[in-house]
XYZ file of C-alpha atoms in Angstrom:
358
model
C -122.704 -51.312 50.276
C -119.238 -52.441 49.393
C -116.958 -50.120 48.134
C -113.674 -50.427 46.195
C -110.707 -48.161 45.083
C -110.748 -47.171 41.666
C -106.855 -48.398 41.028
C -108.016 -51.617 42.102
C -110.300 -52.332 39.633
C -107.844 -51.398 37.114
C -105.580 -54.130 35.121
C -102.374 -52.838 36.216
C -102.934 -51.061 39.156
C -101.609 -47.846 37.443
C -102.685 -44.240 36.096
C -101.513 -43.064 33.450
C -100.405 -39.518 32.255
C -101.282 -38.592 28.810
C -98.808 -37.494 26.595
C -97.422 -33.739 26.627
C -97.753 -32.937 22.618
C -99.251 -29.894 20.958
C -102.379 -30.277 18.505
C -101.842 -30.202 14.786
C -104.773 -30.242 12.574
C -106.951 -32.645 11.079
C -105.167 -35.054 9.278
C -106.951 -38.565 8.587
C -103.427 -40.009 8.428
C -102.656 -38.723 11.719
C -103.860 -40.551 15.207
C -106.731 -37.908 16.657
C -106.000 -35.916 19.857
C -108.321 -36.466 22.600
C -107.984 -33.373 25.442
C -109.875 -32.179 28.282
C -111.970 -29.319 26.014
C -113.506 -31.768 24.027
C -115.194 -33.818 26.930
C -118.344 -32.129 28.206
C -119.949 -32.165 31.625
C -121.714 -35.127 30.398
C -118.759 -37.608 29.602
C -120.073 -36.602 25.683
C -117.261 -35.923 22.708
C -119.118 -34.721 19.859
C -115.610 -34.911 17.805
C -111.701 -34.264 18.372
C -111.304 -32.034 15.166
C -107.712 -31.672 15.733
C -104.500 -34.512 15.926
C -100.870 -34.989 16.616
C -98.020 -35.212 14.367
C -96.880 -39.389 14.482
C -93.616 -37.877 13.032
C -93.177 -35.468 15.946
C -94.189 -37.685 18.780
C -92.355 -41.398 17.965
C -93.654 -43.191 21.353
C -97.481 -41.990 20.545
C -98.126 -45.328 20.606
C -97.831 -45.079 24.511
C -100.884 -43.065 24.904
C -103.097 -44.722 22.553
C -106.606 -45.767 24.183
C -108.023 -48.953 24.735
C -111.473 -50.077 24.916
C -112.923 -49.968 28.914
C -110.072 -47.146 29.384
C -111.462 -44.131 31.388
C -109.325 -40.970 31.877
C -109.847 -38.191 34.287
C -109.203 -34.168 33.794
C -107.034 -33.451 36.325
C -106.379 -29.842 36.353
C -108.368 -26.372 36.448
C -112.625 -26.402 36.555
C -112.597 -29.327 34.488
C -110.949 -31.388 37.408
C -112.922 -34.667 37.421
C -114.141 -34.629 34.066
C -114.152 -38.269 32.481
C -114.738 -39.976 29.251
C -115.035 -43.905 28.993
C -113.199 -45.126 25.842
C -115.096 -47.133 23.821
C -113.956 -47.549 20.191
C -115.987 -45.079 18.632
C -113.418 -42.899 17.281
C -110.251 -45.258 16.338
C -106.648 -44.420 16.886
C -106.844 -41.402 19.461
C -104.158 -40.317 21.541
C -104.759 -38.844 25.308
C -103.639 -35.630 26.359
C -101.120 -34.389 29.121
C -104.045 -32.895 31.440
C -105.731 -36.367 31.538
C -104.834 -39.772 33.523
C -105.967 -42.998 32.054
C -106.801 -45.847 34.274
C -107.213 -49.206 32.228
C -110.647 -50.970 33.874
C -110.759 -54.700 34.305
C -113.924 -55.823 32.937
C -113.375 -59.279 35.562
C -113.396 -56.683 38.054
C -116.022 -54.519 37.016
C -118.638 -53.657 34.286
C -116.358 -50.901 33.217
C -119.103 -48.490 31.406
C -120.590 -48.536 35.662
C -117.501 -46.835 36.783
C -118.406 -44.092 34.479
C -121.657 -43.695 34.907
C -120.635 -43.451 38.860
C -118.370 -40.741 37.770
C -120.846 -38.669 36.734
C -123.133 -38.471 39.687
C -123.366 -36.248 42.595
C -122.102 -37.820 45.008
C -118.651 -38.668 42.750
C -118.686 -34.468 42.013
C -118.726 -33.598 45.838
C -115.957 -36.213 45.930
C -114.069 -34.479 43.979
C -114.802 -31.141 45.344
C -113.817 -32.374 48.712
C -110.184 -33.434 47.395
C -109.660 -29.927 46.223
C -110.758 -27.621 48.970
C -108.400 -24.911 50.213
C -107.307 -25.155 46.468
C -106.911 -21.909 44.159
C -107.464 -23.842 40.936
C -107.916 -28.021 41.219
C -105.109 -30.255 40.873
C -105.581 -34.191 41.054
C -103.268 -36.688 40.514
C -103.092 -39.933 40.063
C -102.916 -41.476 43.119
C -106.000 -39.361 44.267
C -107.992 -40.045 41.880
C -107.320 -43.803 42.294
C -107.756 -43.804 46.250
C -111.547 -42.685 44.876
C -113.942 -45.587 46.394
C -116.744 -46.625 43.867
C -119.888 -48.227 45.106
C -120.224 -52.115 44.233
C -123.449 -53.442 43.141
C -123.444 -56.950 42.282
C -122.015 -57.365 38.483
C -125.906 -57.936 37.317
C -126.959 -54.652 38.892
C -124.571 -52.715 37.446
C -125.278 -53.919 33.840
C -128.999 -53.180 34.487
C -127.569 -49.566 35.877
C -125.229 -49.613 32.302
C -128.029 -50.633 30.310
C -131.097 -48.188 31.811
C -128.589 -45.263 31.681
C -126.835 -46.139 28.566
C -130.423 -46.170 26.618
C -131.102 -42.124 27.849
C -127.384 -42.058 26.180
C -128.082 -42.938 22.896
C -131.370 -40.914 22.629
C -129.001 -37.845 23.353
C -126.523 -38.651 21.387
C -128.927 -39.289 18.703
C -130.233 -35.774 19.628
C -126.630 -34.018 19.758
C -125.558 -35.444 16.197
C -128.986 -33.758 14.884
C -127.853 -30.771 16.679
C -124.392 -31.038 15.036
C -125.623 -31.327 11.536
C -127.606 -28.073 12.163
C -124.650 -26.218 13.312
C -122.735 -27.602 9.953
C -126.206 -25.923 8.074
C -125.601 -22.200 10.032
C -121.923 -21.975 9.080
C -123.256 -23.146 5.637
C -125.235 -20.492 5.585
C -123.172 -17.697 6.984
C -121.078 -18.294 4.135
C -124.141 -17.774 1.622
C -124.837 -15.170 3.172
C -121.506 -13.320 3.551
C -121.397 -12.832 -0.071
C -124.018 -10.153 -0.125
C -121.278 -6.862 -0.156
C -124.328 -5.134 0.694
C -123.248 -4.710 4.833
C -124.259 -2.225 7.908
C -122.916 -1.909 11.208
C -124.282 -3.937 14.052
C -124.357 -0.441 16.467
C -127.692 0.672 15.070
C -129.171 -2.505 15.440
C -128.572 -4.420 18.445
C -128.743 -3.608 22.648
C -127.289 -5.506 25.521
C -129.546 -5.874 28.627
C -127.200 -7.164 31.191
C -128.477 -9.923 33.312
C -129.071 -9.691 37.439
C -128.231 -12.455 39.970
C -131.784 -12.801 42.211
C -132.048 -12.480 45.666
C -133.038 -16.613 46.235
C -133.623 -19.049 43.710
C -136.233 -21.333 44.365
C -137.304 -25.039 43.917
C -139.773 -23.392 41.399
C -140.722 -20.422 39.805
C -139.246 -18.865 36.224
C -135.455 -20.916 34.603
C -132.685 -18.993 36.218
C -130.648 -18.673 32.675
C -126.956 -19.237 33.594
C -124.206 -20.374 32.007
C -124.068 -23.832 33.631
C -128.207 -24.296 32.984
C -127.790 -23.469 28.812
C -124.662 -25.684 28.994
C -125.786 -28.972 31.282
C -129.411 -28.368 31.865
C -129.059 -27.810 35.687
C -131.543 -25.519 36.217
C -132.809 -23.727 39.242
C -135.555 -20.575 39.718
C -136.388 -17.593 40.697
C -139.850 -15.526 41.363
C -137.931 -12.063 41.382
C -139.977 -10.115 39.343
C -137.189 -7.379 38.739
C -135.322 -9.428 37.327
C -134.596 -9.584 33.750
C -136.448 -12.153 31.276
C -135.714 -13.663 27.754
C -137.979 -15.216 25.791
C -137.051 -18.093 23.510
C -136.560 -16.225 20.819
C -134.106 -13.668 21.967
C -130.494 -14.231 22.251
C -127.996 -14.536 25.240
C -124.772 -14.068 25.173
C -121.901 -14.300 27.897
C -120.442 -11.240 29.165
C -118.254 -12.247 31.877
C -115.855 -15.150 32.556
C -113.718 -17.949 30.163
C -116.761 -17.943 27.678
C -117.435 -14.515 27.171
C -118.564 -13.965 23.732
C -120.345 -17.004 23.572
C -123.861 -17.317 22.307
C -127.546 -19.041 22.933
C -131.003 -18.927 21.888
C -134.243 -20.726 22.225
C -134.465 -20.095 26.443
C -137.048 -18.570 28.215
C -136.409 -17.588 31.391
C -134.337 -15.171 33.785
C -130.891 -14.075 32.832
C -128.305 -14.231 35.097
C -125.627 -11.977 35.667
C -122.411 -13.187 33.250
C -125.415 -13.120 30.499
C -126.921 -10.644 28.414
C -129.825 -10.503 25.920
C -129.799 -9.200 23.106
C -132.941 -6.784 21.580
C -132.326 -6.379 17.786
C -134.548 -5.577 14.587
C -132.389 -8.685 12.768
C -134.043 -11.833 12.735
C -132.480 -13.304 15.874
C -131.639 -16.656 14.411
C -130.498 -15.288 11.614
C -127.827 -12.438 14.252
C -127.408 -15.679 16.286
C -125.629 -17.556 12.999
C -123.804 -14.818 12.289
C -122.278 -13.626 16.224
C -121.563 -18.148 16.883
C -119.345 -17.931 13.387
C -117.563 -14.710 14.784
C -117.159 -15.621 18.523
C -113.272 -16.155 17.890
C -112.961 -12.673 16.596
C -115.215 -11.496 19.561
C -113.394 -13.370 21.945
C -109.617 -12.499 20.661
C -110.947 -9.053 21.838
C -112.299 -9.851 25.381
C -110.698 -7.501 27.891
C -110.071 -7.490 31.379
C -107.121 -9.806 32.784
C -108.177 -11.673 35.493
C -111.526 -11.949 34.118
C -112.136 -11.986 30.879
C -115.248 -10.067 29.235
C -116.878 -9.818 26.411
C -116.407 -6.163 24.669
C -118.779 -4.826 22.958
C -117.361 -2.054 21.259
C -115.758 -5.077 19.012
C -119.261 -6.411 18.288
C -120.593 -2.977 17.816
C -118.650 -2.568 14.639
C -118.802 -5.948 13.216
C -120.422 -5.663 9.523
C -123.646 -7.828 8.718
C -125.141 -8.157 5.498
C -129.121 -8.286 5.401
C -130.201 -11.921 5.267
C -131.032 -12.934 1.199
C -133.265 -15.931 2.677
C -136.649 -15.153 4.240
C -137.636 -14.543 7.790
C -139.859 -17.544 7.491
C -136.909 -19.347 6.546
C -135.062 -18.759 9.522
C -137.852 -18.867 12.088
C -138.540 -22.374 10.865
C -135.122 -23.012 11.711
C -135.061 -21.547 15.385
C -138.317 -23.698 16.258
C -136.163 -26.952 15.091
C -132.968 -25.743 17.059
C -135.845 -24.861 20.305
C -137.370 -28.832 20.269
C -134.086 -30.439 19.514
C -132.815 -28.176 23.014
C -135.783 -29.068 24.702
C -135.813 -32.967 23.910
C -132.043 -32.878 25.342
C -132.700 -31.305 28.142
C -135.327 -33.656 29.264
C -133.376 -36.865 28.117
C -130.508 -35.179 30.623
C -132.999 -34.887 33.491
C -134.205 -38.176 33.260
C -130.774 -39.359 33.122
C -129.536 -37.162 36.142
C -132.529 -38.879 37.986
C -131.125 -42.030 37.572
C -128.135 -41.314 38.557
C -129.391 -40.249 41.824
C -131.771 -43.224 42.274
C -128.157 -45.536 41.732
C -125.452 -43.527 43.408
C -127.000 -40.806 45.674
């Protein structure tokens, strides 16, 4: 199959480096701030909930997307990371730690390029340009010597369009998640009013996590961090290992994330994870530890490696939940099938990916 650089299916031949500002808050007067934490593994942006000041930053208007621009994360574990632009926030600004490459839709069917960039064989790519590295670092000129496979232009819109339709089911699927995370911190505001509080020490237990010997091809979910997050599962058949049930709740104890929390996954928990046995209604402890995990991480110690201390979390004050158990379980189960309809939308689509690219 012919293959061609990335810069040269580009307009001007060029990347681009975003633009070096700091992030000011919402303002819908302000142009929005797109940087590399608010692209997932997926090429997703849920929102940019933060902006940069027009009066600060006079040539912002430099660094303003385009529809069929792609940009690239091009520094730390995010290296590689992309987003495809395409118009559905307006007015957004690129960051410093991303290069912009403007595609030429004569050239290419530009959504393909990104769809490339999320497969396998584009991720080992990348992982080959960084070996010997201590933390990645790409610039521009590597990431445009990157060869893409060329199908003819019909292919790759029937690539676009068969991909692109497992797309909009998630997406469909995240926003429904999204509204139900705007319900919990709804409700952890209800229910912080109740000055009736206890201590979380008497009522909660970590059970660290263990790494198994093998994983397998099948078996029980190895739970870690980059399975909850991207669906990437593997398994194990280590029966002293340590298991969750959906109902219980994980939370990360070692690395960037610690303090970080998950429920509705069954399986076995790996070693930066912990579950959590409590006598609260887990959904209702998981609402209240997600609204507190910047207090829980501002206290993470350990310097080269962050983790999560518990000590902080022992002494956080809960009020008992005003609305029923019922209430909450119903809840959980929607949060559980929402999770579960993802996760199969993203294996379908990684499956795809590999029939195109791999």
């Amino acid at each position: 199959m012919n293959k061609i650089k990335l810069i040269d299916l580009t307009i001007d031949k060029k990347g681009h480096y975003g633009i070096g500002a700091s992030a000011c808050p919402f303002n819908k007067e302000y142009p929005l701030y797109l940087r590399i934490t608010d692209i997932d593994d997926n090429s997703y942006v849920a929102n940019l909930p933060t902006c940069i000041d027009p009066n600060v930053y006079l040539d912002y208007e430099n660094y303003l997307l385009k529809t069929n621009d792609i940009v690239f994360a091009r520094t730390g574990n995010s290296t590689g990371r992309n987003y495809f632009y395409n118009d559905k926030f307006k007015n957004v600004v690129f960051a410093g730690f991303l290069i912009k490459y403007a595609l030429d839709p004569n050239k290419v069917v530009p959504k393909y390029v990104n769809y490339y960039c999320q497969s396998q064989k584009y991720k080992a790519t990348i992982d080959s340009l960084s070996n010997g590295s201590t933390r990645k670092n790409l610039n521009a000129n590597q990431f445009g010597e990157i060869e893409i496979p060329m199908y003819p232009s019909d292919v790759q819109q029937h690539i676009v369009d068969t991909i692109g339709s497992i797309d909009d089911l998630i997406e469909h699927k995240i926003k429904m998640l999204n509204k139900l995370d705007k319900f919990e911190t709804y409700l952890y505001q209800k229910e912080g009013f109740n000055i009736d509080k206890f201590s979380l020490a008497d009522s909660i237990k970590f059970i660290k996590g263990k790494k198994p010997k093998s994983v397998t091809s099948i078996g029980a979910s190895y739970l870690t961090i980059d399975a909850l997050e991207n669906g990437t599962f593997t398994f194990a058949n280590d029966i002293n290992l340590i298991y969750c049930k959906e109902t219980e709740i994980l939370m990360v104890m070692d690395g960037a994330s610690s303090g970080k929390v998950y429920i509705g996954n069954e399986g076995i928990v790996g070693s930066t994870l912990a579950k959590i046995e409590t006598d609260i209604n887990p959904y209702y402890l998981y609402i209240y530890l997600k609204n507190n995990y910047e207090n829980i991480s501002g206290h993470n110690t350990g310097s080269a490696i962050p983790h999560t201390n518990k000590d902080i979390i022992f002494n956080l004050q809960i009020s008992k939940n005003k609305f029923s158990n019922e209430f909450y379980n119903n809840l959980l189960n929607l949060r559980i099938n929402l999770n579960k309809e993802i996760f199969k939308l993203k294996k379908e689509k990684n499956m795809y990916l590999q029939k195109f690219f791999d």
